[in-house]
Amino acid sequence: MDLTASGVRTTSVAKQARTGLLPANVVLGGSLLSLVGLTWDIQWHSDVGPDTFFTLPHLFLYAGSAVVGLASLAVVLLTTAARRAGRPVDPRIGGRVVNVFGRTFAAPLGYLVSGVGAATFLLYGLWDQWWHGLYGFDAVIDSPPHIGLLLSITVSLIGTTAVFAAAREYRWGRLGTLASLTVLLTFGPVLALGLQQVPDDYADAVSIGCSMMAVLLVTVGAGFRRRPGGAAGTAALVLVVQGIFWWFSPWAAKAYADLVDLPLRDAISGVPEMPSLTPLALLPVAALMELGYLAGRRRGWRAGRVSVVAGGIAGALLGLSLPIQRVLLYTGAHLPPAWYLTTTAVLSGLFGLLGGFAGWRFGGMLCLLAPAKKGETADA
Amino acid sequence: MRKTLLALAAVAGLLFATAAPANAYEPVNIVHTEHVQAGPYGMTVGFSTWPLKAMQSLDFTFIPDGGIDDKSGTLTMINPEGGKNRTQPLVRHPRKREVWGLDVRSMPRPGEWTFHFTVNGPAGSGTGDLRALPVLDQPGPPMGLSWAISTLPLIGLVVLVVVAWRRTRSRLRGGELPAIG
């Protein structure tokens, strides 16, 4: 048996790696459940229609948040117990510890955020239920309670990203961060549908919102990884999820309709609703951003500044691509006039500059969640 | 462990059992009708709720005289300001398959709406309008308040980002962070 000091430390680090892995993956699994529920629910409303609170897609949505909430709560309680017992808390498990209600609870930052998102999701679920009691089950995605629900999931997902980022030293931490960004990016366009409330007489607000969100999150991937592949890697993972949902969403809606003996609507587009909101041009645009980072690196330019320019170009390209994507996918959809496409692309480019700037910085902030030195404890 | 799994299975079973009656969807119950003449075709427009209120969902039925079997048609909704929605084909109501219809659909805002119909059938093609369809103000709290309640997580998120941004500024300024892995 190896009882040398180095041997003991290796065992301890390996154990910590495993300790963090389980709750992090449970939280990510909960997020994925919600994502599956959402794409299924949206497709159901488009292809079949009738709704009650107790549909299977709703069950997925709510179960997903419940899993995220319970796992986050468990980690917060275990962390609180560890601190009370005087045991050191590893910052690789969810990040630095934050005091909640004075020093009553000790919560790793990532799990605190994911847990708060899950809790507000359930509160907005009640608000949504009341709303449906008043207005009936008209499935509009951009009703205030729905946007509240989607924002809560977003908060949860940001917490999940932070949880994995805190374990940046481990491969699962790095992969999980990109996976969490992927889930966020797949959610993003649905959230951007809330911008349908913004007047769109001069530019397409939803396309601008979608492209800004895509640029921001792909840049977070680049800023977190800080070596080639962060942006393209995130975009490639998004493409995989988009591909799976492209098949899954219509299939699941049809299968569930058969199960409850309801017919499909007579006039359905046949286009998967949620997957078709995600920019199909994301991977090539992210690859172009990677070229920008590479060129900047060779010339010794500051990556944060390269990111602003790359974000602007990427934003303009994505903003231009989204209205064209809709025309290509939906028969009967018309291409807006050139001036409208231009204003949409220019505004997407401007917001893309902001996305490129903030995304790189957020990536850096995620890196700082991981301990700077080995053996560091988690109390802030 | 086995007890926990059994308990979980029981909860899941209960959920599905209670979900089953919920899946028996409500029949379409028409409480008010209007008549429209679209060229040679008379058409009865039915509403499952009356009067209409903005954002409150209902079932619409469109029944041409003599039934839908040998006919096709389109519907265009025109809002109180005169803006037109995308023209849509008249299709069977999902829960009342013998007539055309819209299921659980709301009118987004109050005012006098117009439904413009085209109907094609054995007697040729005809058009007609259901004009000045009154839609009353939305029930419930004002939209500003509802949006304020629903965007609270966004405000929380902005606060979190601002705090994190300020706290990490000095550590991120200047020096590039190392890449790991």
PDB file of C-alpha atoms in Angstrom, chain A residues 44 48-52 54-56 59 113 124 127 130-131 134-138 142-145 147-148 151-152 155 158 168 174 197 225-227 256 260 262-267 302-303 357-358 360-362 364-365 367-368, chain B residues 15-16 18-19 22-23 25 54-57 86 89 91-92 94-95 97 103-106 138-141 143 145-154 157 160-161 164-166 168-172 174 176-181:
ATOM      1  CA  TRP A  44     -47.036  19.423 -29.900  1.00  0.00           C
ATOM      2  CA  VAL A  48     -51.475  18.602 -32.591  1.00  0.00           C
ATOM      3  CA  GLY A  49     -52.730  21.398 -30.373  1.00  0.00           C
ATOM      4  CA  PRO A  50     -54.931  20.683 -27.357  1.00  0.00           C
ATOM      5  CA  ASP A  51     -53.284  21.343 -24.053  1.00  0.00           C
ATOM      6  CA  THR A  52     -53.812  20.687 -20.381  1.00  0.00           C
ATOM      7  CA  PHE A  54     -50.787  17.372 -17.299  1.00  0.00           C
ATOM      8  CA  THR A  55     -49.250  16.630 -20.680  1.00  0.00           C
ATOM      9  CA  LEU A  56     -46.127  14.472 -20.969  1.00  0.00           C
ATOM     10  CA  LEU A  59     -44.083  16.609 -17.076  1.00  0.00           C
ATOM     11  CA  VAL A 113     -27.660  30.057  -9.051  1.00  0.00           C
ATOM     12  CA  TYR A 124     -43.557  30.943 -12.403  1.00  0.00           C
ATOM     13  CA  TRP A 127     -48.163  32.074 -12.201  1.00  0.00           C
ATOM     14  CA  TRP A 130     -53.203  31.053 -12.903  1.00  0.00           C
ATOM     15  CA  TRP A 131     -52.706  32.722 -16.313  1.00  0.00           C
ATOM     16  CA  LEU A 134     -57.815  33.280 -16.804  1.00  0.00           C
ATOM     17  CA  TYR A 135     -57.009  33.096 -20.516  1.00  0.00           C
ATOM     18  CA  GLY A 136     -57.338  29.386 -21.301  1.00  0.00           C
ATOM     19  CA  PHE A 137     -54.725  27.138 -22.899  1.00  0.00           C
ATOM     20  CA  ASP A 138     -53.896  29.246 -25.919  1.00  0.00           C
ATOM     21  CA  ASP A 142     -44.361  34.729 -25.625  1.00  0.00           C
ATOM     22  CA  SER A 143     -46.905  35.169 -22.808  1.00  0.00           C
ATOM     23  CA  PRO A 144     -45.436  36.836 -19.692  1.00  0.00           C
ATOM     24  CA  PRO A 145     -45.513  33.655 -17.533  1.00  0.00           C
ATOM     25  CA  ILE A 147     -41.089  34.127 -20.624  1.00  0.00           C
ATOM     26  CA  GLY A 148     -40.752  34.046 -16.814  1.00  0.00           C
ATOM     27  CA  LEU A 151     -35.859  33.073 -17.972  1.00  0.00           C
ATOM     28  CA  SER A 152     -35.850  30.848 -14.865  1.00  0.00           C
ATOM     29  CA  VAL A 155     -30.782  31.251 -14.759  1.00  0.00           C
ATOM     30  CA  ILE A 158     -26.096  29.699 -16.136  1.00  0.00           C
ATOM     31  CA  ARG A 168     -12.128  23.372 -15.128  1.00  0.00           C
ATOM     32  CA  ARG A 174     -14.359  21.546 -19.450  1.00  0.00           C
ATOM     33  CA  GLN A 197     -43.346  42.069 -28.302  1.00  0.00           C
ATOM     34  CA  ARG A 225     -11.277  27.543 -23.305  1.00  0.00           C
ATOM     35  CA  ARG A 226      -8.693  30.209 -24.186  1.00  0.00           C
ATOM     36  CA  ARG A 227      -7.236  28.057 -26.919  1.00  0.00           C
ATOM     37  CA  TYR A 256     -47.819  11.202 -28.169  1.00  0.00           C
ATOM     38  CA  VAL A 260     -53.796   9.845 -26.547  1.00  0.00           C
ATOM     39  CA  LEU A 262     -55.666  12.705 -31.196  1.00  0.00           C
ATOM     40  CA  PRO A 263     -55.235  13.468 -34.913  1.00  0.00           C
ATOM     41  CA  LEU A 264     -52.443  15.657 -36.291  1.00  0.00           C
ATOM     42  CA  ARG A 265     -53.607  19.009 -37.629  1.00  0.00           C
ATOM     43  CA  ASP A 266     -54.508  19.131 -41.310  1.00  0.00           C
ATOM     44  CA  ALA A 267     -52.068  21.923 -42.185  1.00  0.00           C
ATOM     45  CA  ARG A 302      -5.244  40.942 -27.562  1.00  0.00           C
ATOM     46  CA  ALA A 303      -7.801  38.127 -27.834  1.00  0.00           C
ATOM     47  CA  PHE A 357     -16.942  41.746 -25.925  1.00  0.00           C
ATOM     48  CA  ALA A 358     -19.106  40.449 -23.078  1.00  0.00           C
ATOM     49  CA  TRP A 360     -15.015  36.780 -23.881  1.00  0.00           C
ATOM     50  CA  ARG A 361     -15.220  38.469 -20.499  1.00  0.00           C
ATOM     51  CA  PHE A 362     -17.848  36.001 -19.244  1.00  0.00           C
ATOM     52  CA  GLY A 364     -12.791  34.673 -18.281  1.00  0.00           C
ATOM     53  CA  MET A 365     -15.149  35.035 -15.330  1.00  0.00           C
ATOM     54  CA  CYS A 367     -12.333  30.473 -15.577  1.00  0.00           C
ATOM     55  CA  LEU A 368     -11.956  32.376 -12.305  1.00  0.00           C
TER      56      LEU A 368
ATOM     57  CA  LEU B  15     -49.103  10.959 -12.140  1.00  0.00           C
ATOM     58  CA  PHE B  16     -49.960   8.988 -15.268  1.00  0.00           C
ATOM     59  CA  THR B  18     -54.345  11.302 -12.953  1.00  0.00           C
ATOM     60  CA  ALA B  19     -53.042  12.529 -16.311  1.00  0.00           C
ATOM     61  CA  ALA B  22     -56.943  15.123 -18.214  1.00  0.00           C
ATOM     62  CA  ASN B  23     -56.167  13.766 -21.665  1.00  0.00           C
ATOM     63  CA  TYR B  25     -60.077  16.735 -24.206  1.00  0.00           C
ATOM     64  CA  ALA B  54     -58.432  39.919 -26.063  1.00  0.00           C
ATOM     65  CA  MET B  55     -55.943  37.095 -25.339  1.00  0.00           C
ATOM     66  CA  GLN B  56     -58.650  34.719 -24.128  1.00  0.00           C
ATOM     67  CA  SER B  57     -58.568  31.501 -26.128  1.00  0.00           C
ATOM     68  CA  ARG B  86     -50.812  35.539 -43.102  1.00  0.00           C
ATOM     69  CA  PRO B  89     -55.976  27.468 -45.400  1.00  0.00           C
ATOM     70  CA  VAL B  91     -58.645  23.156 -42.222  1.00  0.00           C
ATOM     71  CA  ARG B  92     -60.627  20.711 -40.124  1.00  0.00           C
ATOM     72  CA  PRO B  94     -58.729  19.023 -34.563  1.00  0.00           C
ATOM     73  CA  ARG B  95     -61.519  18.113 -32.139  1.00  0.00           C
ATOM     74  CA  ARG B  97     -63.332  16.977 -37.711  1.00  0.00           C
ATOM     75  CA  ASP B 103     -58.674  25.402 -31.859  1.00  0.00           C
ATOM     76  CA  VAL B 104     -57.809  27.270 -28.650  1.00  0.00           C
ATOM     77  CA  ARG B 105     -56.895  30.442 -30.497  1.00  0.00           C
ATOM     78  CA  SER B 106     -57.013  33.932 -29.025  1.00  0.00           C
ATOM     79  CA  GLN B 138     -58.188  41.699 -21.984  1.00  0.00           C
ATOM     80  CA  PRO B 139     -59.112  40.495 -18.508  1.00  0.00           C
ATOM     81  CA  GLY B 140     -56.547  40.258 -15.737  1.00  0.00           C
ATOM     82  CA  PRO B 141     -53.745  42.594 -14.658  1.00  0.00           C
ATOM     83  CA  MET B 143     -49.664  43.782 -19.358  1.00  0.00           C
ATOM     84  CA  LEU B 145     -47.423  44.657 -14.507  1.00  0.00           C
ATOM     85  CA  SER B 146     -47.432  41.090 -15.865  1.00  0.00           C
ATOM     86  CA  TRP B 147     -44.232  41.721 -17.802  1.00  0.00           C
ATOM     87  CA  ALA B 148     -42.653  43.360 -14.741  1.00  0.00           C
ATOM     88  CA  ILE B 149     -43.393  40.221 -12.678  1.00  0.00           C
ATOM     89  CA  SER B 150     -42.140  37.906 -15.414  1.00  0.00           C
ATOM     90  CA  THR B 151     -38.864  39.701 -16.076  1.00  0.00           C
ATOM     91  CA  LEU B 152     -37.722  39.589 -12.433  1.00  0.00           C
ATOM     92  CA  PRO B 153     -35.280  36.707 -13.150  1.00  0.00           C
ATOM     93  CA  LEU B 154     -33.740  38.854 -15.886  1.00  0.00           C
ATOM     94  CA  LEU B 157     -29.400  37.985 -13.674  1.00  0.00           C
ATOM     95  CA  LEU B 160     -25.497  38.957 -10.678  1.00  0.00           C
ATOM     96  CA  VAL B 161     -23.533  39.813 -13.828  1.00  0.00           C
ATOM     97  CA  ALA B 164     -19.449  39.342 -10.804  1.00  0.00           C
ATOM     98  CA  TRP B 165     -18.083  41.765 -13.426  1.00  0.00           C
ATOM     99  CA  ARG B 166     -16.949  44.259 -10.776  1.00  0.00           C
ATOM    100  CA  THR B 168     -13.428  39.968 -11.294  1.00  0.00           C
ATOM    101  CA  ARG B 169     -12.357  43.166 -13.059  1.00  0.00           C
ATOM    102  CA  SER B 170      -8.977  43.502 -11.397  1.00  0.00           C
ATOM    103  CA  ARG B 171      -8.157  39.803 -11.775  1.00  0.00           C
ATOM    104  CA  LEU B 172      -9.044  39.774 -15.465  1.00  0.00           C
ATOM    105  CA  GLY B 174      -4.181  42.888 -18.259  1.00  0.00           C
ATOM    106  CA  GLU B 176      -4.407  36.622 -19.956  1.00  0.00           C
ATOM    107  CA  LEU B 177      -5.714  33.601 -18.073  1.00  0.00           C
ATOM    108  CA  PRO B 178      -3.924  30.347 -18.772  1.00  0.00           C
ATOM    109  CA  ALA B 179      -5.564  27.732 -20.943  1.00  0.00           C
ATOM    110  CA  ILE B 180      -5.980  24.393 -19.205  1.00  0.00           C
ATOM    111  CA  GLY B 181      -6.224  20.996 -20.817  1.00  0.00           C
TER     112      GLY B 181
END
